[in-house]
Amino acid sequence: MPAAVEIRELTKTLGRRPVVDHLSLDIQPGEVFGLLGPNGAGKTTTIRMMVGLISITHGHVRIHGHDIRTEFEEAIRHVGAIVENPEMYKFLSGYDNLRLYARMHKGIGKDRIDEIVRFVGLESAIHKKVKTYSLGMRQRLGLAQALLHNPSVLILDEPTNGLDPAGIRELRDHLRHLAEDQGVAVIVSSHLLTEMELMCDRVAIIQNGRLVQVQTVREQAHQEAQLVEFEVDAADIARQVLADCGQTEVEVSGQTLRLAAARDDIPEINRRLVEHGVAVYAIQSRTKSLEDQFLEVTGGGQHAAAHSQ
Amino acid sequence: MLQLIHNENVKIYRRLRTWIFGALLLLAVIAMAALTDKASHSQATHTSWRQELKQENQQLQQTLDRSGDKLPASTRTQLQTQINENQYRLDHDIPPAKNSAWDFTNSAASLMVLVTLFAAVVAADIIASEFSSGAIKLLLIRPVRRSKILMAKYAASLLFALALIVELAVAAWLVGGIVFGFDGFATPYLYADTSGHIHQMPMFAHVLSTYGLKCVNLLMIVTISFMISVLLRSSSLAIAISLLLLFVGSTLVEVLSNHTWVKFILFANTDLTQYMEGTPVVKGMTLTFSIIVLAVYFVIFHVVSWLTFTRRDVSGNG
Ligand SMILES: Nc1ncnc2c1ncn2[C@@H]1O[C@H](COP(=O)(O)OP(=O)(O)OP(=O)(O)O)[C@@H](O)[C@H]1O
Ligand SMILES: [Mg+2]
């Protein structure tokens, strides 16, 4: 399947400093893709280049094969986006704002506007002036304008900003629905790790404008080695049993053994222990969360920055 | 394109400010009528206008004969022109223009200053405000090229100016008609050419030409304000600078009028009435010269706006 969005060697230099530095990514239809990075990592700058708001110093962005620079109209037609905060015309109602955007696309009628208003749950406030909206309501309206023309690429910069927990949950469900049922390629940026973990299929970790790594969120929990703790009555015997079946990197502290094992291997290890007469009181899987990985790859020093909003 | 202009119109006319401007213009017309009304009552009645004109001409002639040498040349010409005009009226049986709807509409053209002011504010705001509020981001991620958005915004600025002109002219005609009566259409307008000869033209044509000449100034001011709007990200600053230019421009030209290079300044050329009545700001300027200068400025303003707007990086929220 061709990528919905193809980013190659994307670079933006402001002054002398590269703010985005040779970034290459492919985002597929039907996936929720996260851009994760501490403040100032270059997430917003990348998104701005993707939607043609700022010039590209080097490299290119293609949307369904259309270059955003040379075929702007053809490329942007497929894109719905929120870049930073969704600022709209405050002196107009939410509905009138949507009508303005509807006129800039082909074939969006009143029905579609009403439909999208219902989808984002803004029916009760849609005829009020935007200046009376709360931050969360503005985000909803922002989502509405981004989805109005049924885009196949949805780009949201910090979409949970200002949403309450229920709103975040709802947004997550919406994005999942759009990706899975409609095949939309969804790109979200955030510096909130746990949120990205819940929302995305894949996450690109970005630091200082560079791609550090792309991490698949869901698979990782099952196939990759994770830290598992076994609480047993006889640590020595248990250790011997594990050594016999090839697990030599075992850390023992008191009655607890700590080792790296894939999730699928845990039942087998447990069975062996029990076979050798070791009583197992507890098995705890210490999932190495995206947060741990994030801090690992970006260095603990970024911790404070990553959590400050 | 029409949809884009429509969008810009929505943004202009849904704002309270726009309607305040409209109301102020209407008030100004009414106030002007009220003041003119008083002034005209204090004038003598026109029943025996032949008598009066004859008397006036005698007096003027006496003044000229007796102290003509001591008077400055311009005053002498003025007196002579007045005499010529009175004589023309007597010869052609045209009574002096008394206030009428047409006459008042013509005088109300002086309120084009207000129209220019309001139109400049709207034009200076139309792009800068989108940058100040950040709304520009959601506007530019549509399948429409930036140059089209720019054109739509310029068109909407001009349409707003046009709406104000129509409001002014219609309001002046109606208010003038109610206060002074709707006749006067048939009364021709008299004017003197440079050699002091008197000519006449239809009143309607005269009103049109008065407004038309003021529109040249308006067009240039709207265009320069629009360019400032493109260049600056702060709408209040853009408005302030546009108004500063509007008010200081012509004064500056007058102050510096003894330098010949002043004739290349935009504001020395915007007022084309200087060629119809009175003398040009700088000696040697001609109508053709002014039109060329204006055209050059017009093109420069548009090129600067276009280059800036289509290339600019839209980032930050200011
Ligand atoms: N117009 C600009 N001029 C100069 N530097 C800029 C400009 N815009 C952004 N930067 C710099 O580029 C870097 C990346 O900024 P960007 O907004 O892309 O970060 P971000 O990842 O979106 O951060 P955040 O999580 O805070 O939103 C920052 O260091 C910022 O200082
Ligand atoms: Mg950002």
XYZ file of C-alpha atoms and ligand atoms in Angstrom:
659
model
C 0.000 0.000 0.000
C 1.434 3.428 -0.871
C 1.962 5.699 2.091
C -0.713 8.308 2.777
C 2.002 10.698 3.827
C 5.594 10.390 2.744
C 8.144 12.550 4.496
C 11.699 12.435 3.168
C 14.771 14.143 4.530
C 12.541 16.944 5.730
C 14.606 19.832 7.028
C 13.777 23.300 8.262
C 16.505 25.715 9.127
C 15.624 28.848 11.046
C 18.576 31.144 11.271
C 21.536 28.771 11.369
C 19.868 26.120 13.486
C 18.102 23.128 11.976
C 14.787 22.961 13.812
C 13.764 19.863 11.889
C 16.679 17.798 10.701
C 16.472 15.252 7.885
C 13.291 13.663 9.107
C 11.927 10.723 7.115
C 8.637 9.012 7.910
C 5.911 7.059 6.140
C 2.408 7.164 7.492
C -0.008 4.527 6.241
C -3.741 4.796 5.698
C -5.676 3.434 8.650
C -3.075 3.994 11.306
C -2.874 6.467 14.145
C 0.632 7.820 14.100
C 2.146 9.807 16.926
C 4.826 12.464 16.889
C 6.257 12.448 20.364
C 8.904 14.792 21.618
C 9.706 17.230 24.391
C 8.864 20.921 24.032
C 10.752 22.493 21.195
C 11.517 19.161 19.535
C 10.122 20.401 16.221
C 6.724 18.690 16.136
C 4.745 21.801 15.265
C 7.379 22.884 12.761
C 7.125 19.499 11.044
C 3.340 19.757 10.906
C 3.543 23.302 9.512
C 5.699 22.040 6.687
C 3.341 19.126 6.065
C 0.414 21.497 5.491
C 2.352 24.103 3.544
C 2.180 26.897 6.100
C 5.944 27.324 6.071
C 8.550 26.745 3.428
C 10.653 23.583 3.355
C 14.404 24.116 3.505
C 15.244 20.667 2.205
C 13.480 17.380 1.497
C 9.845 16.881 0.636
C 6.385 15.969 1.859
C 4.023 14.007 -0.375
C 0.391 13.427 0.383
C -1.027 10.543 -1.623
C 1.850 11.131 -3.993
C 1.252 14.871 -4.397
C 4.086 17.144 -3.401
C 2.864 19.782 -0.954
C 5.057 22.417 -2.558
C 4.519 21.880 -6.235
C 0.961 20.496 -6.146
C -0.363 22.334 -3.138
C -4.057 22.331 -3.971
C -4.106 18.677 -5.010
C -2.180 17.619 -1.896
C -3.958 19.742 0.705
C -7.366 18.670 -0.574
C -6.881 15.380 1.277
C -5.748 16.974 4.507
C -7.671 18.148 7.527
C -5.609 19.736 10.255
C -5.317 21.645 13.464
C -2.014 23.453 13.885
C -1.429 24.445 17.498
C -4.595 26.016 18.817
C -7.595 26.060 16.505
C -8.092 29.823 16.258
C -11.270 30.812 14.456
C -13.314 33.952 14.006
C -14.510 34.814 17.493
C -17.196 37.228 16.364
C -18.916 34.499 14.365
C -20.824 31.498 15.669
C -19.280 28.057 15.452
C -21.720 27.241 12.704
C -20.844 30.302 10.643
C -17.184 29.458 10.999
C -17.825 26.000 9.600
C -19.810 27.519 6.752
C -16.826 29.677 5.815
C -14.611 26.605 5.561
C -17.301 24.614 3.781
C -17.365 27.235 1.009
C -13.671 26.695 0.406
C -14.142 23.036 -0.463
C -16.276 21.488 -3.127
C -19.594 19.889 -2.363
C -20.054 20.404 1.354
C -23.672 21.084 2.110
C -25.668 21.879 5.193
C -26.191 18.164 5.852
C -22.499 17.521 6.126
C -22.035 20.453 8.514
C -24.847 19.202 10.738
C -23.443 15.699 10.642
C -19.991 16.785 11.705
C -21.385 19.009 14.469
C -23.184 15.972 15.863
C -20.055 13.867 15.498
C -17.971 16.186 17.668
C -20.852 16.691 20.112
C -21.246 20.433 19.746
C -24.953 20.648 18.884
C -25.948 22.758 21.861
C -23.308 25.460 21.406
C -22.885 25.570 17.665
C -24.973 28.716 17.161
C -23.256 30.634 19.934
C -20.394 32.999 19.187
C -16.990 31.343 19.351
C -15.753 33.933 21.854
C -18.054 32.341 24.437
C -16.548 28.870 23.903
C -14.385 27.087 26.436
C -11.009 25.719 25.373
C -12.452 22.230 25.076
C -15.320 23.469 22.918
C -12.849 25.219 20.658
C -10.928 21.971 20.273
C -14.142 20.242 19.283
C -14.896 22.941 16.747
C -11.324 22.618 15.541
C -11.847 18.916 15.016
C -15.087 19.658 13.184
C -13.405 22.008 10.695
C -10.612 19.470 10.180
C -13.066 16.666 9.384
C -15.580 18.713 7.417
C -14.368 17.669 3.973
C -13.802 13.977 4.798
C -10.022 14.150 4.636
C -8.028 10.952 4.234
C -5.149 12.473 6.178
C -5.930 14.038 9.530
C -3.197 16.003 11.264
C -3.766 17.165 14.820
C -1.224 19.142 16.805
C -1.693 18.571 20.535
C -5.373 17.697 20.145
C -5.973 16.804 23.780
C -4.865 20.220 24.952
C -7.789 21.609 26.942
C -9.924 18.488 26.854
C -11.199 16.897 30.048
C -10.607 13.160 30.662
C -13.970 12.239 29.174
C -13.201 14.420 26.159
C -9.803 12.793 25.698
C -11.403 9.370 25.861
C -13.968 10.419 23.289
C -11.308 11.855 20.995
C -9.371 8.605 21.249
C -12.431 6.651 20.203
C -13.101 9.049 17.338
C -9.574 8.738 16.016
C -9.660 4.975 16.295
C -12.959 4.893 14.457
C -11.646 7.160 11.694
C -8.508 5.114 11.250
C -10.019 1.644 11.473
C -13.385 2.141 9.810
C -12.606 4.850 7.288
C -8.948 4.203 6.618
C -7.902 7.701 7.543
C -4.227 8.254 8.250
C -4.239 10.098 11.555
C -1.194 11.998 12.753
C -1.189 13.403 16.260
C 1.550 15.207 18.107
C 1.986 15.384 21.829
C 4.566 15.578 24.550
C 2.353 13.485 26.829
C 3.710 9.992 26.739
C 0.979 7.954 28.315
C -1.548 9.585 26.086
C 0.366 8.636 22.969
C 0.630 5.101 24.233
C -3.132 4.829 24.490
C -3.924 6.591 21.250
C -1.389 5.513 18.667
C -0.413 2.457 16.690
C 3.064 3.794 16.057
C 4.979 6.589 17.641
C 7.953 8.493 16.280
C 10.124 9.887 18.999
C 11.643 13.175 17.957
C 14.304 15.136 19.722
C 16.033 18.307 18.583
C 14.374 17.922 15.212
C 15.791 14.455 14.632
C 14.002 11.167 14.476
C 15.226 9.059 17.379
C 13.165 5.974 16.705
C 9.807 4.750 15.520
C 8.119 2.491 18.033
C 5.172 0.224 17.430
C 2.992 0.590 20.479
C 0.686 -2.416 20.560
C 2.901 -5.233 19.329
C 5.681 -4.294 21.620
C 3.730 -5.416 24.667
C 3.456 -8.983 23.359
C 6.570 -9.926 21.495
C 9.369 -7.867 22.859
C 11.208 -8.732 26.010
C 9.895 -7.048 29.058
C 10.849 -7.105 32.679
C 9.067 -9.844 34.650
C 9.230 -10.453 38.383
C 8.577 -13.850 39.963
C 7.993 -14.045 43.683
C 8.912 -17.579 44.854
C 9.629 -19.518 48.066
C 13.058 -20.815 47.029
C 15.008 -18.308 45.013
C 18.099 -20.487 44.632
C 16.259 -23.455 43.110
C 14.274 -21.155 40.900
C 17.423 -19.534 39.642
C 18.891 -22.931 38.772
C 15.724 -23.914 36.924
C 15.825 -20.730 34.903
C 19.516 -21.171 34.141
C 18.765 -24.676 32.854
C 16.287 -23.328 30.374
C 18.643 -20.652 29.105
C 17.703 -17.670 31.280
C 21.008 -16.646 32.779
C 20.452 -12.925 33.167
C 18.443 -13.165 36.331
C 18.597 -10.693 39.122
C 17.734 -11.992 42.569
C 16.711 -9.844 45.475
C 15.379 -11.755 48.471
C 12.588 -13.984 47.251
C 12.135 -12.121 43.999
C 13.665 -12.974 40.656
C 13.760 -10.343 37.974
C 14.383 -11.257 34.364
C 13.644 -10.164 30.838
C 11.130 -12.348 29.041
C 8.617 -12.021 26.295
C 5.013 -12.034 27.368
C 4.390 -15.261 25.458
C 7.133 -17.033 27.413
C 5.783 -16.308 30.882
C 3.381 -19.325 31.149
C 6.193 -21.690 30.097
C 8.597 -20.324 32.713
C 5.911 -20.619 35.346
C 5.180 -24.242 34.404
C 8.840 -25.215 34.743
C 9.163 -23.579 38.116
C 6.102 -25.421 39.391
C 7.364 -28.715 37.910
C 10.559 -28.350 39.928
C 8.594 -27.825 43.117
C 9.042 -24.057 43.333
C 5.995 -22.320 44.747
C 5.136 -19.186 42.777
C 3.303 -16.561 44.816
C 3.168 -13.793 42.273
C 4.160 -12.945 38.723
C 4.417 -9.305 37.858
C 5.072 -7.983 34.428
C 6.903 -4.682 34.551
C 5.969 -3.420 31.134
C 8.622 -1.094 29.958
C 6.300 1.728 29.147
C 6.754 4.091 26.278
C 7.558 6.626 28.906
C 10.561 4.616 30.087
C 11.710 4.190 26.533
C 11.108 7.797 25.787
C 13.161 8.898 28.736
C 15.762 6.329 27.889
C 16.242 7.515 24.341
C 15.890 11.210 24.966
C 17.887 11.148 28.176
C 16.485 11.670 31.662
C 17.357 15.355 31.536
C 14.386 15.977 29.295
C 12.055 14.605 31.896
C 10.995 17.917 33.340
C 10.565 19.490 29.945
C 8.493 16.598 28.706
C 6.038 16.929 31.542
C 5.655 20.653 31.716
C 2.777 21.776 29.615
C -13.476 33.091 -6.318
C -16.935 34.509 -5.688
C -17.238 32.162 -2.718
C -13.980 33.511 -1.334
C -15.144 37.111 -1.704
C -18.404 36.141 -0.084
C -16.454 34.706 2.862
C -14.521 37.931 3.254
C -17.723 39.926 3.124
C -19.181 37.771 5.884
C -16.144 38.556 8.008
C -16.502 42.284 7.353
C -20.239 42.723 7.754
C -20.673 40.477 10.790
C -18.521 42.816 12.795
C -20.047 45.538 14.907
C -17.288 47.935 13.888
C -18.468 47.934 10.279
C -21.947 49.032 11.251
C -20.598 51.734 13.533
C -18.702 53.128 10.562
C -21.878 53.092 8.497
C -23.837 54.848 11.226
C -21.157 57.503 11.710
C -21.177 58.314 8.014
C -24.948 58.715 8.059
C -24.740 60.980 11.109
C -22.092 63.094 9.398
C -24.368 63.601 6.372
C -27.277 64.648 8.600
C -25.090 66.989 10.637
C -23.783 68.566 7.467
C -27.308 69.117 6.158
C -28.327 70.722 9.437
C -25.400 73.137 9.342
C -25.877 73.994 5.655
C -29.541 74.587 6.314
C -28.817 77.279 8.889
C -26.245 78.940 6.687
C -28.569 79.129 3.718
C -31.356 80.751 5.745
C -29.101 83.614 6.658
C -28.548 84.317 2.957
C -30.780 86.691 1.103
C -33.665 85.293 -0.879
C -33.175 84.787 -4.573
C -36.304 86.491 -5.851
C -34.558 89.330 -7.586
C -31.372 87.512 -8.509
C -30.751 89.583 -11.647
C -30.758 92.742 -9.617
C -28.416 91.302 -7.059
C -25.929 89.917 -9.516
C -25.775 93.215 -11.368
C -25.140 95.047 -8.128
C -22.504 92.560 -7.051
C -20.700 92.842 -10.365
C -20.619 96.613 -10.139
C -19.114 96.440 -6.680
C -16.552 93.854 -7.741
C -15.588 95.886 -10.792
C -15.132 98.985 -8.627
C -12.870 97.089 -6.225
C -10.814 95.832 -9.135
C -10.520 99.267 -10.782
C -9.700 101.127 -7.609
C -7.257 98.853 -5.802
C -6.435 96.211 -8.389
C -2.708 96.929 -8.338
C -2.417 96.438 -4.600
C -4.207 93.081 -4.565
C -2.258 89.853 -5.072
C -2.608 88.286 -8.476
C -4.589 85.288 -7.255
C -7.231 87.471 -5.625
C -7.511 89.531 -8.813
C -8.140 86.385 -10.846
C -10.693 85.227 -8.316
C -12.623 88.487 -8.518
C -12.487 88.477 -12.305
C -13.759 84.896 -12.448
C -16.634 85.764 -10.135
C -17.557 88.672 -12.386
C -17.384 86.440 -15.457
C -19.592 83.829 -13.839
C -22.220 86.355 -12.792
C -22.223 87.808 -16.256
C -22.613 84.319 -17.756
C -25.636 83.720 -15.535
C -27.199 86.995 -16.633
C -26.490 86.267 -20.290
C -27.790 82.693 -20.240
C -30.596 83.209 -17.735
C -29.249 80.734 -15.175
C -30.119 81.702 -11.609
C -27.392 81.169 -8.986
C -27.440 77.603 -7.679
C -29.446 77.406 -4.537
C -29.216 74.426 -2.268
C -30.810 71.312 -3.687
C -30.484 67.545 -3.357
C -27.919 67.584 -6.191
C -26.015 70.502 -4.928
C -25.881 69.001 -1.468
C -24.793 65.610 -2.782
C -21.968 67.414 -4.461
C -20.873 69.249 -1.313
C -21.200 66.014 0.682
C -18.323 64.669 -1.402
C -16.136 66.369 1.189
C -17.223 63.544 3.504
C -15.248 61.188 1.282
C -12.548 61.867 3.870
C -14.579 59.735 6.265
C -15.163 57.051 3.660
C -11.433 56.919 3.013
C -10.717 56.721 6.721
C -13.131 53.841 7.337
C -12.108 51.970 4.205
C -8.448 52.338 5.203
C -9.170 50.850 8.624
C -10.933 47.842 7.118
C -8.236 47.288 4.491
C -5.427 47.639 7.033
C -7.148 45.101 9.243
C -8.231 42.519 6.727
C -5.043 40.447 6.634
C -3.149 41.613 9.707
C -6.074 40.615 11.924
C -5.965 37.066 10.611
C -2.335 36.907 11.633
C -2.976 38.515 15.037
C -5.745 36.072 15.853
C -4.044 33.059 14.300
C -7.073 32.331 12.126
C -4.843 32.598 9.063
C -3.588 29.054 9.690
C -6.970 27.455 9.179
C -7.568 29.687 6.170
C -4.396 28.733 4.326
C -4.753 24.967 4.692
C -7.617 24.860 2.184
C -7.301 23.801 -1.432
C -7.032 27.420 -2.554
C -3.853 29.165 -3.600
C -2.672 32.029 -1.456
C -2.799 34.479 -4.335
C -6.529 33.829 -4.686
C -7.117 34.502 -1.014
C -5.162 37.720 -1.363
C -7.243 38.771 -4.348
C -10.488 37.979 -2.574
C -9.458 40.064 0.387
C -8.473 43.014 -1.785
C -11.746 42.768 -3.671
C -13.684 42.698 -0.410
C -11.833 45.811 0.807
C -12.729 47.662 -2.387
C -16.325 46.474 -2.230
C -16.581 47.810 1.295
C -15.243 51.189 0.138
C -17.750 51.139 -2.709
C -20.583 50.366 -0.300
C -19.606 53.389 1.789
C -19.496 55.650 -1.281
C -22.947 54.512 -2.329
C -24.191 55.013 1.203
C -22.743 58.525 1.272
C -24.134 59.559 -2.094
C -27.594 58.087 -1.550
C -27.853 59.424 1.999
C -26.697 62.866 0.867
C -29.184 62.926 -1.989
C -32.084 61.842 0.236
C -31.235 64.089 3.181
C -30.464 66.968 0.821
C -33.737 66.378 -0.978
C -35.755 66.304 2.213
C -34.157 69.469 3.564
C -33.715 71.510 0.363
C -36.064 69.864 -2.134
C -35.338 67.438 -4.926
C -35.207 69.958 -7.780
C -32.001 71.328 -9.200
C -31.278 68.471 -11.538
C -31.774 70.693 -14.553
C -29.611 73.515 -13.196
C -26.273 73.318 -14.976
C -23.036 73.623 -13.108
C -20.753 76.502 -14.089
C -17.005 76.399 -13.940
C -14.125 78.533 -15.133
C -11.222 77.197 -17.159
C -7.658 78.356 -16.543
C -8.068 81.450 -18.721
C -11.130 82.548 -16.774
C -13.732 81.595 -19.373
C -16.961 80.188 -18.026
C -18.373 76.854 -19.199
C -21.355 74.807 -18.113
C -21.904 71.120 -17.609
C -24.887 69.039 -16.473
C -25.235 68.842 -12.702
C -25.257 65.051 -12.757
C -21.972 64.880 -14.618
C -20.479 67.342 -12.177
C -21.497 65.261 -9.140
C -20.124 62.125 -10.766
C -16.809 63.727 -11.582
C -16.468 65.105 -8.043
C -16.930 61.644 -6.571
C -14.864 60.008 -9.271
C -11.848 62.198 -8.590
C -12.063 61.519 -4.866
C -12.211 57.800 -5.628
C -8.708 57.944 -7.061
C -7.435 59.042 -3.682
C -9.576 56.415 -1.983
C -8.298 53.637 -4.226
C -4.682 54.530 -3.531
C -5.216 54.762 0.225
C -7.051 51.425 0.337
C -4.276 49.812 -1.696
C -1.472 51.129 0.484
C -3.378 50.162 3.655
C -3.876 46.702 2.210
C -0.163 46.379 1.579
C 0.588 47.484 5.136
C -1.891 44.861 6.298
C 0.085 42.208 4.457
C 3.404 43.429 5.811
C 2.476 43.635 9.471
C 1.249 40.874 11.737
C -0.409 43.190 14.218
C -3.731 44.593 13.103
C -3.681 47.545 15.489
C -0.249 48.577 14.273
C -1.330 48.202 10.646
C -4.374 50.406 11.249
C -2.330 52.994 13.139
C 0.299 53.269 10.396
C -2.283 53.495 7.632
C -4.118 56.302 9.385
C -0.876 58.087 10.134
C -0.032 58.029 6.416
C -3.518 59.195 5.565
C -3.306 62.234 7.830
C 0.346 63.136 7.645
C 0.863 62.362 3.950
C -0.719 65.425 2.383
C 0.511 67.774 5.112
C 4.038 66.553 4.617
C 3.785 67.183 0.905
C 2.624 70.758 1.492
C 5.418 71.442 3.950
C 8.029 70.140 1.547
C 6.397 71.511 -1.592
C 9.350 73.719 -2.544
C 11.505 70.669 -3.205
C 10.913 69.332 -6.698
C 11.376 65.673 -5.712
C 8.205 65.937 -3.673
C 6.249 65.452 -6.861
C 7.259 61.796 -6.838
C 5.677 61.223 -3.448
C 2.375 59.373 -3.625
C 0.450 61.979 -1.669
C 1.445 64.823 -3.969
C -0.462 63.034 -6.719
C -3.502 61.481 -5.091
C -5.588 64.642 -5.227
C -6.389 65.038 -8.915
C -8.763 67.933 -8.263
C -5.637 70.079 -8.118
C -5.663 70.020 -11.937
C -9.357 70.875 -12.241
C -9.415 73.777 -9.866
C -6.436 75.556 -8.407
C -2.756 74.931 -8.938
C -0.664 71.778 -8.541
C 1.349 71.228 -5.381
C 4.627 71.421 -7.239
C 4.985 73.630 -10.308
C 5.251 71.765 -13.570
C 3.193 68.752 -12.510
C 0.609 67.655 -15.049
C -2.355 65.345 -14.951
C -0.542 62.782 -17.097
C 2.445 62.896 -14.784
C 0.248 62.224 -11.751
C -1.579 59.380 -13.424
C 1.711 57.708 -14.325
C 3.081 58.139 -10.807
C -0.140 56.727 -9.331
C -0.083 53.761 -11.680
C 3.518 52.965 -10.774
C 2.738 53.112 -7.064
C -0.353 50.978 -7.571
C 1.649 48.253 -9.278
C 4.416 48.396 -6.667
C 1.939 48.057 -3.791
C 0.396 45.009 -5.402
C 3.681 43.335 -6.233
C 4.952 43.851 -2.680
C 1.697 42.488 -1.221
C 1.719 39.489 -3.489
C 5.366 38.576 -2.999
C 5.086 38.899 0.751
C 1.832 37.066 1.187
C 2.499 34.113 -1.090
C 5.953 33.402 0.311
C 5.632 34.159 3.951
C 6.196 31.509 6.612
C 3.051 31.330 8.705
C 4.340 30.469 12.148
C 4.011 31.683 15.682
C 0.792 33.258 16.847
C 1.749 36.837 16.270
N 9.564 31.318 13.872
C 10.580 30.760 14.547
N 11.792 31.362 14.578
C 12.815 30.816 15.234
N 12.749 29.668 15.897
C 11.585 29.006 15.911
C 10.434 29.515 15.229
N 9.423 28.656 15.424
C 9.911 27.668 16.177
N 11.208 27.867 16.473
C 12.073 26.976 17.254
O 11.972 25.710 16.699
C 12.002 24.724 17.698
C 10.883 23.743 17.496
O 9.651 24.365 17.744
P 8.278 23.607 17.605
O 7.193 24.593 17.853
O 8.253 22.879 16.339
O 8.350 22.590 18.809
P 7.252 21.579 19.320
O 7.864 20.250 19.220
O 5.975 21.796 18.651
O 7.159 21.973 20.851
P 5.893 22.050 21.835
O 5.773 20.728 22.470
O 6.311 23.068 22.813
O 4.716 22.461 21.037
C 11.955 25.448 19.023
O 13.227 25.382 19.613
C 11.626 26.859 18.679
O 12.328 27.727 19.509
Mg 4.049 22.417 19.258
